[in-house]
Short mmCIF file of C-alpha atoms in Angstrom, two decimals:
data_model
loop_
_atom_site.label_atom_id
_atom_site.label_comp_id
_atom_site.label_asym_id
_atom_site.label_seq_id
_atom_site.Cartn_x
_atom_site.Cartn_y
_atom_site.Cartn_z
CA MET A 246 -5.68 -47.65 2.84
CA ASP A 247 -7.65 -44.41 3.66
CA LEU A 248 -4.79 -42.98 5.98
CA LEU A 249 -1.87 -43.71 3.20
CA PHE A 250 -4.71 -42.05 0.99
CA TRP A 251 -5.86 -38.66 2.53
CA THR A 252 -2.27 -38.80 3.37
CA ALA A 253 -1.34 -38.25 -0.15
CA VAL A 254 -3.79 -35.51 -0.73
CA ALA A 255 -2.93 -33.67 2.20
CA ILE A 256 0.88 -33.98 0.60
CA VAL A 257 -0.37 -33.19 -2.90
CA ALA A 258 -2.09 -29.60 -1.15
CA PHE A 259 0.22 -28.43 0.52
CA LEU A 260 3.15 -29.27 -2.21
CA VAL A 261 0.48 -27.40 -4.72
CA GLN A 262 0.38 -24.10 -2.10
CA ILE A 263 3.74 -23.89 -2.06
CA PHE A 264 3.91 -23.77 -5.92
CA ARG A 265 1.29 -20.80 -5.82
CA LEU A 266 3.17 -19.31 -2.94
CA ILE A 267 6.47 -19.84 -4.81
CA ARG A 268 4.48 -18.18 -8.13
CA ALA A 269 3.19 -15.52 -6.74
CA ASP A 270 2.90 -11.46 -5.80
CA GLY A 271 0.33 -11.47 -3.08
CA ASP A 272 -0.97 -13.72 0.16
CA LEU A 273 -3.14 -16.71 -1.52
CA SER A 274 -6.63 -15.72 -0.25
CA LEU A 275 -5.61 -12.66 -2.48
CA MET A 276 -4.78 -14.74 -5.43
CA TRP A 277 -7.69 -17.09 -4.99
CA ALA A 278 -9.65 -13.33 -5.20
CA GLU A 279 -7.28 -12.82 -8.34
CA ALA A 280 -8.29 -16.20 -10.43
CA PHE A 281 -12.45 -16.56 -8.77
CA GLY A 282 -13.82 -14.10 -7.03
CA ALA A 283 -15.33 -10.59 -8.20
CA SER A 284 -13.70 -8.51 -10.91
CA PRO A 285 -12.78 -4.39 -9.90
CA ALA A 286 -15.36 -3.73 -13.00
CA SER A 287 -18.19 -5.15 -11.56
CA ALA A 288 -17.65 -4.20 -8.02
CA LEU A 289 -16.89 -0.89 -7.90
CA GLN A 290 -18.26 0.72 -11.28
CA GLY A 291 -20.16 3.80 -10.30
CA LYS A 292 -18.69 4.08 -6.83
CA VAL A 293 -17.27 7.65 -5.15
CA VAL A 294 -13.53 7.03 -4.11
CA TRP A 295 -11.57 9.43 -2.76
CA LEU A 296 -8.32 8.73 -3.35
CA THR A 297 -5.48 10.89 -1.68
CA GLY A 298 -1.52 10.43 -2.77
CA ALA A 299 -3.11 10.46 -6.76
CA SER A 300 -0.57 12.91 -8.15
CA GLY A 301 2.07 9.51 -8.72
CA GLY A 302 3.03 6.38 -8.16
CA ILE A 303 0.38 3.78 -7.07
CA GLY A 304 -1.99 6.89 -6.38
CA GLU A 305 -1.84 7.86 -9.80
CA HIS A 306 -1.87 4.35 -11.00
CA LEU A 307 -5.24 3.33 -8.75
CA ALA A 308 -6.86 6.88 -10.37
CA TYR A 309 -6.76 4.99 -14.11
CA GLN A 310 -7.68 1.95 -12.95
CA LEU A 311 -10.23 3.60 -10.77
CA ALA A 312 -11.64 5.36 -13.90
CA GLU A 313 -11.89 2.20 -16.51
CA CYS A 314 -13.88 1.12 -13.49
CA GLY A 315 -16.39 3.24 -13.78
CA CYS A 316 -15.80 4.72 -10.45
CA ARG A 317 -16.52 8.49 -9.85
CA LEU A 318 -13.12 9.79 -8.44
CA VAL A 319 -11.67 12.20 -5.40
CA LEU A 320 -8.10 13.16 -6.53
CA SER A 321 -5.91 14.43 -3.73
CA SER A 322 -2.65 15.63 -2.93
CA ARG A 323 -0.51 18.58 -2.79
CA LYS A 324 0.09 18.64 -6.52
CA GLU A 325 -2.72 20.16 -7.93
CA ASP A 326 -1.11 20.27 -11.54
CA GLU A 327 0.09 16.72 -10.88
CA LEU A 328 -3.56 15.97 -9.94
CA GLU A 329 -5.02 17.85 -13.66
CA ARG A 330 -2.65 16.00 -15.02
CA VAL A 331 -3.43 12.54 -13.63
CA LYS A 332 -7.10 13.79 -14.16
CA LYS A 333 -7.15 14.63 -17.90
CA THR A 334 -5.43 11.26 -18.57
CA CYS A 335 -8.36 9.57 -16.50
CA LEU A 336 -11.18 11.02 -18.63
CA GLU A 337 -8.93 9.62 -21.84
CA ARG A 338 -8.87 6.16 -20.61
CA SER A 339 -12.15 5.76 -19.69
CA ASN A 340 -16.35 7.03 -20.48
CA LEU A 341 -16.36 9.48 -17.25
CA SER A 342 -17.38 12.81 -17.66
CA CYS A 343 -15.10 15.55 -16.07
CA ALA A 344 -17.92 16.58 -13.91
CA ASN A 345 -17.42 12.46 -12.69
CA VAL A 346 -13.44 13.21 -11.51
CA LEU A 347 -13.34 16.00 -8.79
CA VAL A 348 -9.52 17.76 -8.70
CA LEU A 349 -9.13 18.43 -4.59
CA PRO A 350 -5.80 19.84 -3.38
CA LEU A 351 -4.86 18.23 0.52
CA ASP A 352 -2.41 18.07 2.55
CA LEU A 353 -2.41 15.96 5.21
CA LEU A 354 -0.50 17.51 7.67
CA ASP A 355 -3.40 20.56 7.52
CA VAL A 356 -5.89 18.21 9.88
CA ASP A 357 -7.58 21.83 10.45
CA SER A 358 -8.10 21.98 6.71
CA HIS A 359 -9.62 17.91 6.41
CA GLU A 360 -13.11 19.16 7.28
CA GLU A 361 -13.65 21.62 4.42
CA CYS A 362 -12.39 19.03 1.87
CA LEU A 363 -14.91 16.47 3.11
CA GLN A 364 -17.63 19.18 2.63
CA SER A 365 -16.28 19.80 -0.90
CA VAL A 366 -16.56 16.23 -1.86
CA LEU A 367 -20.07 16.06 -0.26
CA ARG A 368 -20.89 19.11 -2.21
CA HIS A 369 -20.11 17.86 -5.41
CA PHE A 370 -21.15 14.29 -5.30
CA GLY A 371 -23.38 13.88 -2.17
CA LYS A 372 -21.56 10.77 -0.33
CA VAL A 373 -18.14 9.05 -0.16
CA ASP A 374 -18.52 5.00 -1.22
CA VAL A 375 -14.70 4.48 -0.49
CA LEU A 376 -11.59 6.54 0.96
CA LEU A 377 -8.41 5.22 -0.11
CA ASN A 378 -5.86 6.28 2.06
CA ASN A 379 -2.74 6.18 0.14
CA GLY A 380 -0.69 9.58 0.59
CA GLY A 381 2.24 9.72 2.90
CA ARG A 382 6.37 9.43 2.26
CA SER A 383 9.36 7.06 3.26
CA GLN A 384 12.54 8.02 4.97
CA ARG A 385 16.40 7.04 4.00
CA SER A 386 18.49 7.39 6.59
CA LEU A 387 20.52 6.36 9.95
CA PHE A 388 18.59 6.35 13.70
CA LEU A 389 21.55 8.99 15.10
CA ASP A 390 21.50 10.84 11.68
CA THR A 391 17.94 11.65 11.94
CA SER A 392 16.27 14.81 13.25
CA LEU A 393 13.65 14.12 16.10
CA ALA A 394 11.34 17.17 13.47
CA VAL A 395 11.80 14.89 10.73
CA ILE A 396 9.89 11.65 12.75
CA ARG A 397 7.54 13.67 14.28
CA SER A 398 6.66 15.18 10.43
CA LEU A 399 6.33 11.47 9.36
CA MET A 400 3.95 10.43 12.40
CA GLU A 401 1.76 13.56 11.13
CA LEU A 402 1.38 12.78 7.79
CA ASN A 403 1.45 9.06 7.88
CA TYR A 404 -0.84 8.50 10.61
CA ILE A 405 -2.35 11.93 12.37
CA GLY A 406 -2.94 12.73 8.66
CA THR A 407 -4.58 9.75 7.61
CA VAL A 408 -6.39 9.03 11.13
CA SER A 409 -7.37 12.87 10.57
CA LEU A 410 -9.27 12.22 7.30
CA THR A 411 -10.78 8.78 7.88
CA GLN A 412 -12.37 9.99 11.33
CA LEU A 413 -13.97 12.72 9.05
CA VAL A 414 -15.03 10.43 6.47
CA LEU A 415 -16.41 7.60 8.42
CA ARG A 416 -18.38 9.86 10.68
CA GLU A 417 -20.23 9.77 6.95
CA MET A 418 -20.06 7.03 6.20
CA VAL A 419 -21.82 5.26 9.77
CA GLN A 420 -24.66 8.12 9.30
CA ARG A 421 -25.58 6.82 5.70
CA GLY A 422 -24.89 2.83 6.76
CA HIS A 423 -22.48 2.12 3.87
CA GLY A 424 -18.59 2.59 2.96
CA THR A 425 -15.36 1.50 3.37
CA VAL A 426 -11.57 2.43 4.19
CA VAL A 427 -8.62 1.56 2.61
CA VAL A 428 -5.45 1.51 3.97
CA VAL A 429 -2.44 1.09 1.73
CA ASN A 430 0.43 0.40 3.97
CA SER A 431 3.63 -0.99 4.15
CA PHE A 432 5.37 -3.98 5.10
CA ALA A 433 8.00 -1.84 6.77
CA GLY A 434 4.40 -1.29 9.50
CA ILE A 435 4.84 -5.60 9.73
CA CYS A 436 8.72 -6.58 10.10
CA GLY A 437 10.62 -2.91 10.56
CA VAL A 438 13.37 -2.11 7.98
CA PRO A 439 16.50 -0.16 8.97
CA LEU A 440 17.27 3.14 7.60
CA ALA A 441 13.57 3.73 8.00
CA SER A 442 12.87 3.96 11.68
CA GLY A 443 10.77 6.94 11.64
CA TYR A 444 8.62 5.69 8.44
CA CYS A 445 8.30 2.28 10.19
CA ALA A 446 6.85 3.67 13.56
CA SER A 447 4.46 5.39 10.99
CA LYS A 448 3.45 2.69 9.37
CA HIS A 449 3.14 0.10 12.45
CA ALA A 450 0.07 2.90 13.80
CA LEU A 451 -1.53 2.58 10.19
CA MET A 452 -1.60 -1.51 11.23
CA LEU A 453 -4.98 -0.45 13.80
CA ALA A 454 -6.65 0.65 10.89
CA PRO A 455 -9.58 -1.81 10.59
CA TYR A 456 -8.77 -2.79 6.42
CA SER A 457 -5.53 -2.47 4.97
CA GLU A 458 -2.66 -3.08 2.01
CA ASN A 459 0.52 -3.91 2.49
CA GLU A 460 2.75 -2.70 -0.63
CA GLU A 461 6.16 -3.21 -1.70
CA HIS A 462 7.21 -0.42 -4.17
CA LYS A 463 9.59 -2.64 -6.11
CA MET A 464 6.68 -4.26 -8.15
CA ALA A 465 5.52 -3.73 -10.96
CA THR A 466 3.24 -0.28 -10.03
CA ALA A 467 -0.03 -1.09 -12.38
CA ARG A 468 0.28 -4.52 -10.96
CA CYS A 469 0.35 -3.64 -7.33
CA ALA A 470 -2.82 -0.65 -8.21
CA ARG A 471 -4.56 -3.87 -9.45
CA LEU A 472 -4.52 -6.15 -6.74
CA ILE A 473 -5.49 -3.50 -4.51
CA LEU A 474 -8.88 -3.10 -6.82
CA ILE A 475 -9.23 -7.02 -6.37
CA ALA A 476 -8.84 -6.60 -2.21
CA MET A 477 -11.17 -3.85 -2.49
CA ALA A 478 -13.74 -5.59 -4.57
CA ASN A 479 -13.52 -8.61 -2.58
CA ASN A 480 -13.53 -7.08 0.57
CA LEU A 481 -10.30 -8.70 2.28
CA LEU A 482 -9.65 -7.33 5.37
CA GLU A 483 -5.65 -7.44 4.67
CA THR A 484 -3.54 -8.33 1.97
CA TRP A 485 0.22 -8.72 1.28
CA ILE A 486 1.28 -7.75 -1.62
CA SER A 487 5.09 -8.08 -3.57
CA SER A 488 6.98 -9.58 -5.47
CA GLN A 489 9.07 -12.55 -4.73
CA PRO A 490 11.25 -13.14 -2.28
CA LEU A 491 10.40 -10.43 -0.46
CA LEU A 492 6.34 -11.32 -0.34
CA LEU A 493 7.71 -14.35 1.99
CA TYR A 494 9.28 -11.96 4.41
CA PRO A 495 6.28 -11.27 6.61
CA TYR A 496 5.16 -15.50 6.31
CA ILE A 497 8.84 -16.27 7.92
CA TRP A 498 7.73 -12.82 10.28
CA GLN A 499 4.54 -14.34 11.46
CA TYR A 500 5.92 -17.94 12.10
CA LEU A 501 9.13 -17.75 12.61
CA PRO A 502 10.03 -14.16 13.89
CA SER A 503 14.07 -15.10 15.19
CA LEU A 504 15.19 -16.21 12.10
CA CYS A 505 13.61 -12.85 10.45
CA ARG A 506 14.99 -11.23 12.68
CA ALA A 507 18.53 -13.13 11.52
CA LEU A 508 17.79 -12.23 8.25
CA SER A 509 16.84 -8.37 9.16
CA LEU A 510 19.75 -7.71 10.49
CA MET A 511 21.50 -9.21 6.81
CA VAL A 512 19.54 -7.20 5.05
CA GLY A 513 19.88 -3.98 7.33
CA ARG A 514 23.88 -4.15 7.16
CA ARG A 515 23.45 -4.23 3.51
CA ARG A 516 21.38 -1.15 3.28
CA ILE A 517 23.82 0.54 5.19
CA GLU A 518 26.90 -0.13 3.33
CA ASN A 519 24.76 0.77 0.12
CA LEU A 520 23.52 4.40 1.72
CA ARG A 521 27.09 5.36 2.60
CA SER A 522 28.27 4.47 -0.65
CA GLY A 523 26.08 6.64 -2.56
CA LEU A 524 23.78 3.43 -3.82
CA ASP A 525 20.09 2.44 -3.77
CA ALA A 526 19.29 1.73 -0.38
CA ASP A 527 17.12 -1.44 -1.29
CA ALA A 528 19.46 -2.60 -3.51
CA TYR A 529 19.80 -5.90 -1.93
CA PHE A 530 21.50 -7.61 -4.08
CA THR A 531 24.05 -5.15 -4.84
CA ARG A 532 27.56 -5.47 -3.43
CA SER A 533 29.07 -1.70 -3.05
CA THR A 534 32.56 -1.60 -4.01
CA CYS A 535 35.57 0.47 -2.86
CA LYS A 536 37.36 2.70 -4.89
CA THR A 537 41.10 3.52 -3.81
CA LYS A 538 43.55 6.01 -5.38
CA SER A 539 47.33 5.85 -5.30
CA THR A 540 49.47 8.77 -3.79
#
């Protein structure tokens, strides 16, 4: 009787987990933290957060939500005008003063400038509590059509630039005995995707980072930013963030790599067809059409 009871409990627990996974847009640890863990507003309030790639996309929404949490912000990217726009919105959506948000133009490729950028932050705020590495760029091209210069640039921007800035900030954190480094990564760094060989290589290198969040750009940007903040607030070492069915991909890669490889080849063919047809390469479920003209 006891055996039957505990078997039933195990089956029910398994089915509950499957149901949660189907509905999830993040891994189960992250979903648990969202429901029962610390809130970003309480865990992050007052912290100095240096955010790269803050002028648009996920970085822009991270800036807004961090401001709403009461974080003091350093906003960095190459686009100073866009950073000023983001700063203005941060001030409108929070109780922060102008001095609480520092606009600091930064080029990740110019590693020689990173030390002076750090000193500017320290002069303004005196410390960095969180370095949120979000800067980088992607790629869409066939491997044979991609020049070595493009691949080198991706590695230098997405990996070397991030490592350079992280090393400098981490030394300051170690001296103070406190700090957090966050890396916004991609599923491309785990599983690899066609049409992005250089990007995948640069993101795979970032998997060596001590603290990372994977992001999938197809989900709502504000939701992605919110889940990243929840992961930060609850000190989750690694999280997977994506809408279904793509969230299943890394799980399959972990436990059924041969099946995942077969799926990658299938998806890869579709991406290449879409690229050659002038469609969005990531429109996996859109079939390209071939138009013919009689002569």
